[in-house]
Amino acid sequence: MRTWVAPGRVNIIGEHTDYNDGYVLPIALPLVVRCTAAARTDGLVRLGSRQRPGEPVDVEVSGLDGARARVPGWARYPLGVVAEFTRRGNGIPGVDLDLDGAVPIGAGLSSSAALSCAVAVALRDQFAPDLTDRTLVDVARAAENDYVGAPTGLLDQSAAMLCTAGHALLLDVRAFAADTAAPRGTEQIPFDLGASGLELLVIDTGQPHELADGRYAERRAECAAAAEALGVGALREVASAADTTRIADDVLRRRARHVVTENARVLAVAEKLRSGLDPRGIGPLLTAGHASLRDDFEVSTTALDAAVDAALAAGAHGARMVGGGFGGSVIALVEQDRTEAVTASVRQRFADADLPDPRTFAVAPAHGAHRVA
């Protein structure tokens, strides 16, 4: 048996822009999902998870579609990847998949994409070695969209597959999606906060989110309606926030304004990092992104807002929620010698508000999916 890993991610900036053909800027986390795999010859997919020791799953490769409704929710991600492999004509005679995840579930750090991509690289290396990383991004996304029913964009799977250590991945989703043969629309941008005495602190609020619960899909539908109201194919095509004033409906206008201004923030952050400027200068852009997600896109929560406010009050240069929203995590750009003070400030704010004690940890850009043994 061999083992493959795929990382979770945090998005430095660029939330809800990927499914609007826009720009995103994620890094891969050192936290990974591990997939140990071995081929079988009896047509059976056998799943096991260290996080679900009492829920082994056995499904015939030929019966994957019919099994979807009766298997546990966590099992639909790896089974969806197997199903997508076979749907694309890649024969799988059977496989054992043993999973172990260190990416916090529901924290907005893309544990689901890490799971899907870990399985995807394991299957690719054993059964379809000619498939590219670019193809695996599509395989993993299709598994989540079609088998699980989570309407994700390309951000999470692209980060898990394509990020490199020490860099943020600038992804132009429209250019990337237009070419399935190679990863066009990507740029690896150096992201070394430690060299400037900084850290990126992740604050897991302990308030889980769930992309398949309907609210994420609702935001996607609102963005599509806003684009239609403006007569464009996607909100990425809107030149400036001023153009969104042509939308009569207040909710749709605010959804569009977030996407347009968030795309601008991604490009601004990327340019600052690319130019070698002091990374402290991206802090206000992170905070502005949170305000937009809170007020215009309405996907923040009391806990997320409390974490942002407490981090800023303790001296963070910028802070914002990450992920799809309605729970999950916050990132804060902090001085290395202020990490403990920021953490203490957030914990005290949560204690005062009778919220669960948050988990905090510093992260640096890690490798994308790969085999480790």
CSV table of C-alpha atoms in Angstrom, one decimal:
chain,number,residue,atom,x,y,z
A,1,MET,CA,0.0,0.0,0.0
A,2,ARG,CA,1.1,3.6,-0.7
A,3,THR,CA,0.1,6.9,0.8
A,4,TRP,CA,-0.8,10.2,-0.8
A,5,VAL,CA,-1.7,13.5,0.8
A,6,ALA,CA,-3.6,16.6,-0.2
A,7,PRO,CA,-3.7,19.9,1.8
A,8,GLY,CA,-6.4,22.1,3.1
A,9,ARG,CA,-6.2,25.7,2.1
A,10,VAL,CA,-6.8,29.3,3.3
A,11,ASN,CA,-7.6,31.9,0.8
A,12,ILE,CA,-5.6,35.0,1.4
A,13,ILE,CA,-8.2,37.0,-0.5
A,14,GLY,CA,-11.0,36.2,-3.0
A,15,GLU,CA,-14.2,34.7,-1.6
A,16,HIS,CA,-17.2,33.9,-3.7
A,17,THR,CA,-15.3,35.1,-6.8
A,18,ASP,CA,-14.4,31.7,-8.3
A,19,TYR,CA,-17.9,30.7,-9.5
A,20,ASN,CA,-18.2,34.2,-10.9
A,21,ASP,CA,-15.2,33.6,-13.3
A,22,GLY,CA,-13.0,35.9,-11.1
A,23,TYR,CA,-9.7,35.8,-9.3
A,24,VAL,CA,-8.6,34.0,-6.1
A,25,LEU,CA,-5.3,33.9,-4.1
A,26,PRO,CA,-5.1,30.8,-1.9
A,27,ILE,CA,-2.2,29.0,-0.1
A,28,ALA,CA,-2.0,25.3,0.8
A,29,LEU,CA,-1.9,24.4,4.4
A,30,PRO,CA,0.5,22.1,6.2
A,31,LEU,CA,-2.6,20.3,7.4
A,32,VAL,CA,-3.5,17.4,5.1
A,33,VAL,CA,-5.8,14.5,4.4
A,34,ARG,CA,-3.8,11.2,4.0
A,35,CYS,CA,-5.1,8.5,1.7
A,36,THR,CA,-3.4,5.0,1.8
A,37,ALA,CA,-4.6,3.0,-1.2
A,38,ALA,CA,-4.1,-0.5,-2.7
A,39,ALA,CA,-5.7,-2.0,-5.8
A,40,ARG,CA,-8.2,-4.9,-5.6
A,41,THR,CA,-9.4,-7.2,-8.3
A,42,ASP,CA,-12.9,-8.1,-7.1
A,43,GLY,CA,-14.7,-4.9,-8.2
A,44,LEU,CA,-15.1,-3.6,-4.6
A,45,VAL,CA,-14.4,-0.2,-3.2
A,46,ARG,CA,-13.6,-0.5,0.5
A,47,LEU,CA,-13.4,2.7,2.6
A,48,GLY,CA,-12.1,3.3,6.0
A,49,SER,CA,-11.5,6.5,8.0
A,50,ARG,CA,-9.6,7.0,11.2
A,51,GLN,CA,-12.1,9.8,12.0
A,52,ARG,CA,-15.0,7.3,11.5
A,53,PRO,CA,-13.7,4.1,13.0
A,54,GLY,CA,-17.2,2.5,13.2
A,55,GLU,CA,-18.3,3.3,9.7
A,56,PRO,CA,-16.5,1.1,7.2
A,57,VAL,CA,-18.0,1.3,3.7
A,58,ASP,CA,-18.1,-1.4,1.0
A,59,VAL,CA,-19.5,-0.6,-2.4
A,60,GLU,CA,-19.3,-2.3,-5.8
A,61,VAL,CA,-17.6,-0.2,-8.4
A,62,SER,CA,-20.6,-1.0,-10.7
A,63,GLY,CA,-23.0,0.2,-8.1
A,64,LEU,CA,-21.6,3.6,-7.1
A,65,ASP,CA,-24.5,5.6,-8.4
A,66,GLY,CA,-27.1,3.6,-6.5
A,67,ALA,CA,-25.1,3.7,-3.3
A,68,ARG,CA,-25.0,7.5,-3.0
A,69,ALA,CA,-28.2,7.8,-1.0
A,70,ARG,CA,-27.3,5.1,1.5
A,71,VAL,CA,-23.7,5.7,2.4
A,72,PRO,CA,-22.6,8.1,5.2
A,73,GLY,CA,-22.0,11.7,4.1
A,74,TRP,CA,-18.2,11.6,4.5
A,75,ALA,CA,-18.0,8.6,2.2
A,76,ARG,CA,-19.7,10.4,-0.7
A,77,TYR,CA,-16.5,12.4,-1.3
A,78,PRO,CA,-14.1,9.5,-2.0
A,79,LEU,CA,-16.9,7.5,-3.7
A,80,GLY,CA,-17.7,10.4,-5.9
A,81,VAL,CA,-14.1,10.6,-7.1
A,82,VAL,CA,-14.1,6.9,-7.9
A,83,ALA,CA,-17.4,7.3,-9.8
A,84,GLU,CA,-16.0,10.3,-11.7
A,85,PHE,CA,-12.9,8.3,-12.7
A,86,THR,CA,-15.0,5.5,-14.1
A,87,ARG,CA,-17.5,7.9,-15.8
A,88,ARG,CA,-14.5,9.3,-17.7
A,89,GLY,CA,-13.5,5.8,-18.9
A,90,ASN,CA,-10.7,5.1,-16.4
A,91,GLY,CA,-11.1,1.5,-15.3
A,92,ILE,CA,-10.9,0.7,-11.6
A,93,PRO,CA,-10.9,-3.0,-10.8
A,94,GLY,CA,-11.4,-2.3,-7.1
A,95,VAL,CA,-9.5,-0.4,-4.4
A,96,ASP,CA,-9.0,-0.1,-0.7
A,97,LEU,CA,-8.9,3.5,0.5
A,98,ASP,CA,-7.9,4.2,4.1
A,99,LEU,CA,-8.3,7.9,5.1
A,100,ASP,CA,-6.9,10.1,7.9
A,101,GLY,CA,-7.6,13.8,8.0
A,102,ALA,CA,-5.9,16.5,10.0
A,103,VAL,CA,-7.8,19.4,8.3
A,104,PRO,CA,-10.5,20.6,10.7
A,105,ILE,CA,-13.9,19.7,9.3
A,106,GLY,CA,-16.3,22.6,8.8
A,107,ALA,CA,-13.7,25.2,9.6
A,108,GLY,CA,-13.7,26.8,6.1
A,109,LEU,CA,-10.3,25.3,5.4
A,110,SER,CA,-11.6,23.0,2.6
A,111,SER,CA,-11.3,19.6,4.3
A,112,SER,CA,-13.6,18.2,1.6
A,113,ALA,CA,-11.4,19.2,-1.3
A,114,ALA,CA,-8.4,17.9,0.5
A,115,LEU,CA,-10.2,14.6,0.9
A,116,SER,CA,-11.3,14.5,-2.7
A,117,CYS,CA,-7.9,15.5,-4.1
A,118,ALA,CA,-6.0,13.0,-1.9
A,119,VAL,CA,-8.2,10.2,-3.3
A,120,ALA,CA,-7.9,11.6,-6.8
A,121,VAL,CA,-4.1,11.5,-6.9
A,122,ALA,CA,-4.0,8.1,-5.4
A,123,LEU,CA,-6.4,6.7,-8.1
A,124,ARG,CA,-4.5,8.6,-10.8
A,125,ASP,CA,-1.1,7.2,-9.8
A,126,GLN,CA,-2.4,3.6,-9.6
A,127,PHE,CA,-4.9,3.4,-12.5
A,128,ALA,CA,-4.6,6.4,-14.9
A,129,PRO,CA,-1.0,7.8,-14.7
A,130,ASP,CA,-1.4,9.9,-17.8
A,131,LEU,CA,-4.0,12.2,-16.2
A,132,THR,CA,-2.7,15.7,-15.4
A,133,ASP,CA,-3.1,17.7,-12.2
A,134,ARG,CA,-5.4,20.0,-14.2
A,135,THR,CA,-7.7,17.1,-15.1
A,136,LEU,CA,-7.8,16.0,-11.4
A,137,VAL,CA,-9.0,19.4,-10.4
A,138,ASP,CA,-12.0,18.8,-12.7
A,139,VAL,CA,-12.5,15.3,-11.4
A,140,ALA,CA,-12.5,16.4,-7.8
A,141,ARG,CA,-14.8,19.3,-8.4
A,142,ALA,CA,-17.2,17.1,-10.4
A,143,ALA,CA,-17.3,14.6,-7.5
A,144,GLU,CA,-18.3,17.3,-5.1
A,145,ASN,CA,-20.8,19.0,-7.4
A,146,ASP,CA,-22.5,15.9,-8.9
A,147,TYR,CA,-22.1,13.1,-6.3
A,148,VAL,CA,-22.1,15.0,-3.0
A,149,GLY,CA,-24.3,17.9,-4.1
A,150,ALA,CA,-22.0,20.7,-2.9
A,151,PRO,CA,-22.0,23.4,-5.6
A,152,THR,CA,-18.3,24.5,-5.2
A,153,GLY,CA,-16.3,26.5,-7.7
A,154,LEU,CA,-12.7,25.7,-8.8
A,155,LEU,CA,-10.9,27.4,-5.9
A,156,ASP,CA,-10.6,24.6,-3.4
A,157,GLN,CA,-9.6,21.8,-5.7
A,158,SER,CA,-7.2,24.0,-7.6
A,159,ALA,CA,-5.5,25.1,-4.3
A,160,ALA,CA,-5.2,21.5,-3.1
A,161,MET,CA,-3.7,20.3,-6.4
A,162,LEU,CA,-1.6,23.2,-7.7
A,163,CYS,CA,-0.3,25.3,-4.7
A,164,THR,CA,3.5,25.2,-4.1
A,165,ALA,CA,5.4,25.7,-0.8
A,166,GLY,CA,6.4,29.3,-0.1
A,167,HIS,CA,3.9,30.7,-2.6
A,168,ALA,CA,0.3,31.9,-3.0
A,169,LEU,CA,-1.5,30.8,-6.1
A,170,LEU,CA,-3.0,33.6,-8.1
A,171,LEU,CA,-5.8,31.9,-10.1
A,172,ASP,CA,-7.6,33.5,-13.0
A,173,VAL,CA,-10.6,31.2,-12.9
A,174,ARG,CA,-12.0,32.1,-16.4
A,175,ALA,CA,-8.6,31.5,-18.1
A,176,PHE,CA,-8.0,28.3,-16.1
A,177,ALA,CA,-11.5,26.9,-16.8
A,178,ALA,CA,-11.1,27.6,-20.5
A,179,ASP,CA,-8.2,25.2,-21.0
A,180,THR,CA,-8.6,21.8,-19.5
A,181,ALA,CA,-5.3,20.5,-21.0
A,182,ALA,CA,-2.9,22.7,-18.9
A,183,PRO,CA,-3.0,25.0,-15.9
A,184,ARG,CA,-3.3,28.3,-17.8
A,185,GLY,CA,-4.4,31.3,-15.7
A,186,THR,CA,-2.1,30.5,-12.8
A,187,GLU,CA,0.8,32.3,-11.2
A,188,GLN,CA,2.9,31.3,-8.2
A,189,ILE,CA,3.5,34.5,-6.1
A,190,PRO,CA,6.2,34.4,-3.4
A,191,PHE,CA,4.5,34.6,0.1
A,192,ASP,CA,7.1,34.5,2.8
A,193,LEU,CA,5.7,36.4,5.8
A,194,GLY,CA,8.4,35.1,8.2
A,195,ALA,CA,11.0,37.1,6.3
A,196,SER,CA,9.2,40.3,7.4
A,197,GLY,CA,8.6,39.2,10.9
A,198,LEU,CA,4.9,38.4,10.3
A,199,GLU,CA,2.7,35.4,10.7
A,200,LEU,CA,-0.7,34.3,9.2
A,201,LEU,CA,-2.8,33.3,12.1
A,202,VAL,CA,-5.8,31.0,11.5
A,203,ILE,CA,-8.6,31.3,14.1
A,204,ASP,CA,-11.1,28.4,13.9
A,205,THR,CA,-14.2,29.7,15.6
A,206,GLY,CA,-15.6,26.1,16.1
A,207,GLN,CA,-18.8,27.1,14.4
A,208,PRO,CA,-19.0,24.6,11.5
A,209,HIS,CA,-20.3,25.5,8.1
A,210,GLU,CA,-21.8,23.2,5.4
A,211,LEU,CA,-21.7,24.1,1.7
A,212,ALA,CA,-24.4,21.6,0.9
A,213,ASP,CA,-27.0,23.2,3.2
A,214,GLY,CA,-28.5,25.5,0.6
A,215,ARG,CA,-27.2,29.0,1.5
A,216,TYR,CA,-24.1,28.7,-0.6
A,217,ALA,CA,-26.2,27.7,-3.6
A,218,GLU,CA,-28.5,30.6,-2.9
A,219,ARG,CA,-25.6,33.0,-3.1
A,220,ARG,CA,-24.5,31.5,-6.4
A,221,ALA,CA,-28.1,31.9,-7.8
A,222,GLU,CA,-28.1,35.5,-6.6
A,223,CYS,CA,-24.8,36.2,-8.4
A,224,ALA,CA,-26.2,34.7,-11.6
A,225,ALA,CA,-29.3,36.8,-11.3
A,226,ALA,CA,-27.2,39.9,-10.8
A,227,ALA,CA,-25.1,39.1,-13.9
A,228,GLU,CA,-28.2,38.7,-15.9
A,229,ALA,CA,-29.5,42.0,-14.7
A,230,LEU,CA,-26.3,43.7,-15.9
A,231,GLY,CA,-26.4,41.8,-19.2
A,232,VAL,CA,-23.1,40.0,-18.7
A,233,GLY,CA,-22.1,36.4,-18.7
A,234,ALA,CA,-20.4,36.6,-15.3
A,235,LEU,CA,-19.8,39.3,-12.7
A,236,ARG,CA,-16.1,39.1,-13.5
A,237,GLU,CA,-17.0,41.2,-16.6
A,238,VAL,CA,-18.2,44.2,-14.6
A,239,ALA,CA,-15.6,46.9,-14.8
A,240,SER,CA,-16.3,48.8,-11.5
A,241,ALA,CA,-18.5,48.8,-8.5
A,242,ALA,CA,-20.2,51.9,-9.9
A,243,ASP,CA,-21.7,49.7,-12.6
A,244,THR,CA,-23.6,47.7,-10.0
A,245,THR,CA,-25.8,50.7,-9.2
A,246,ARG,CA,-27.8,49.8,-12.4
A,247,ILE,CA,-29.2,46.8,-10.6
A,248,ALA,CA,-32.6,47.7,-9.2
A,249,ASP,CA,-32.9,44.9,-6.6
A,250,ASP,CA,-30.9,45.9,-3.4
A,251,VAL,CA,-29.9,42.4,-2.5
A,252,LEU,CA,-28.6,41.6,-6.0
A,253,ARG,CA,-26.8,44.9,-6.2
A,254,ARG,CA,-24.9,44.2,-3.0
A,255,ARG,CA,-24.0,40.7,-4.0
A,256,ALA,CA,-22.6,42.1,-7.3
A,257,ARG,CA,-20.7,44.9,-5.5
A,258,HIS,CA,-19.0,42.4,-3.3
A,259,VAL,CA,-17.8,40.2,-6.2
A,260,VAL,CA,-16.6,43.2,-8.2
A,261,THR,CA,-14.7,44.8,-5.3
A,262,GLU,CA,-13.3,41.5,-4.1
A,263,ASN,CA,-11.8,40.8,-7.6
A,264,ALA,CA,-10.1,44.2,-7.4
A,265,ARG,CA,-8.8,43.4,-3.9
A,266,VAL,CA,-7.3,40.1,-5.1
A,267,LEU,CA,-5.4,41.8,-7.9
A,268,ALA,CA,-4.3,44.6,-5.5
A,269,VAL,CA,-2.9,42.1,-3.0
A,270,ALA,CA,-1.2,40.0,-5.7
A,271,GLU,CA,0.5,43.1,-7.1
A,272,LYS,CA,1.8,44.2,-3.6
A,273,LEU,CA,3.2,40.7,-3.0
A,274,ARG,CA,4.6,40.4,-6.5
A,275,SER,CA,6.3,43.7,-6.2
A,276,GLY,CA,8.1,42.8,-3.0
A,277,LEU,CA,6.4,45.6,-1.0
A,278,ASP,CA,6.0,45.3,2.8
A,279,PRO,CA,3.3,42.6,3.2
A,280,ARG,CA,1.9,44.6,6.1
A,281,GLY,CA,0.3,46.7,3.3
A,282,ILE,CA,-2.2,44.0,2.4
A,283,GLY,CA,-3.7,44.1,5.9
A,284,PRO,CA,-6.3,46.8,5.1
A,285,LEU,CA,-7.4,44.9,2.0
A,286,LEU,CA,-8.0,41.8,4.1
A,287,THR,CA,-10.2,43.8,6.5
A,288,ALA,CA,-12.1,45.5,3.7
A,289,GLY,CA,-12.8,42.0,2.3
A,290,HIS,CA,-14.3,41.0,5.5
A,291,ALA,CA,-16.5,44.1,5.7
A,292,SER,CA,-17.8,43.3,2.2
A,293,LEU,CA,-18.5,39.7,3.0
A,294,ARG,CA,-20.3,40.8,6.2
A,295,ASP,CA,-22.4,43.6,4.8
A,296,ASP,CA,-22.8,43.1,1.0
A,297,PHE,CA,-22.6,39.3,0.8
A,298,GLU,CA,-24.0,38.6,4.2
A,299,VAL,CA,-22.2,35.3,4.9
A,300,SER,CA,-20.4,36.3,8.2
A,301,THR,CA,-21.6,35.3,11.7
A,302,THR,CA,-21.4,36.8,15.2
A,303,ALA,CA,-18.4,34.5,16.0
A,304,LEU,CA,-16.5,35.4,12.8
A,305,ASP,CA,-17.1,39.1,13.4
A,306,ALA,CA,-16.0,38.8,17.0
A,307,ALA,CA,-12.8,37.1,15.9
A,308,VAL,CA,-12.0,39.8,13.3
A,309,ASP,CA,-12.8,42.6,15.7
A,310,ALA,CA,-10.7,41.1,18.6
A,311,ALA,CA,-7.7,40.4,16.3
A,312,LEU,CA,-7.7,44.0,15.0
A,313,ALA,CA,-8.1,45.4,18.5
A,314,ALA,CA,-5.0,43.5,19.6
A,315,GLY,CA,-2.9,44.9,16.8
A,316,ALA,CA,-3.4,42.6,13.7
A,317,HIS,CA,-2.6,44.4,10.5
A,318,GLY,CA,-5.7,42.9,8.9
A,319,ALA,CA,-8.2,40.1,9.4
A,320,ARG,CA,-11.1,38.5,7.6
A,321,MET,CA,-13.3,35.4,7.5
A,322,VAL,CA,-12.3,32.7,5.0
A,323,GLY,CA,-14.2,30.1,3.1
A,324,GLY,CA,-17.9,30.0,2.1
A,325,GLY,CA,-19.1,31.6,5.3
A,326,PHE,CA,-21.9,30.9,7.7
A,327,GLY,CA,-19.2,29.6,10.1
A,328,GLY,CA,-15.6,28.5,9.9
A,329,SER,CA,-12.4,30.4,10.3
A,330,VAL,CA,-10.8,33.8,10.3
A,331,ILE,CA,-7.2,34.7,9.2
A,332,ALA,CA,-5.3,37.5,10.8
A,333,LEU,CA,-2.0,39.1,9.6
A,334,VAL,CA,0.0,39.6,12.8
A,335,GLU,CA,3.5,40.5,14.0
A,336,GLN,CA,5.3,37.3,15.2
A,337,ASP,CA,5.7,38.9,18.6
A,338,ARG,CA,2.0,39.7,18.8
A,339,THR,CA,0.7,36.3,18.0
A,340,GLU,CA,0.1,35.4,21.7
A,341,ALA,CA,-1.6,38.7,22.4
A,342,VAL,CA,-3.9,38.4,19.4
A,343,THR,CA,-4.8,34.9,20.4
A,344,ALA,CA,-5.5,36.0,24.0
A,345,SER,CA,-7.7,38.8,22.8
A,346,VAL,CA,-9.8,36.6,20.6
A,347,ARG,CA,-10.2,34.0,23.4
A,348,GLN,CA,-11.2,36.6,25.9
A,349,ARG,CA,-13.8,38.1,23.4
A,350,PHE,CA,-15.2,34.6,22.8
A,351,ALA,CA,-15.4,33.9,26.6
A,352,ASP,CA,-17.2,37.2,27.2
A,353,ALA,CA,-19.7,36.4,24.5
A,354,ASP,CA,-20.2,32.8,25.8
A,355,LEU,CA,-18.8,31.4,22.5
A,356,PRO,CA,-16.8,28.2,22.3
A,357,ASP,CA,-13.1,28.5,22.9
A,358,PRO,CA,-11.5,29.1,19.5
A,359,ARG,CA,-8.5,27.1,18.1
A,360,THR,CA,-5.7,29.2,16.7
A,361,PHE,CA,-2.6,28.2,14.8
A,362,ALA,CA,0.0,29.9,12.5
A,363,VAL,CA,0.4,28.6,8.9
A,364,ALA,CA,2.8,29.0,6.1
A,365,PRO,CA,2.3,28.0,2.4
A,366,ALA,CA,2.8,24.2,1.9
A,367,HIS,CA,2.9,21.8,-1.1
A,368,GLY,CA,-0.1,20.7,-3.1
A,369,ALA,CA,-1.2,17.1,-3.4
A,370,HIS,CA,1.5,14.4,-3.8
A,371,ARG,CA,2.6,10.9,-2.8
A,372,VAL,CA,4.6,10.6,0.4
A,373,ALA,CA,5.2,6.9,0.7
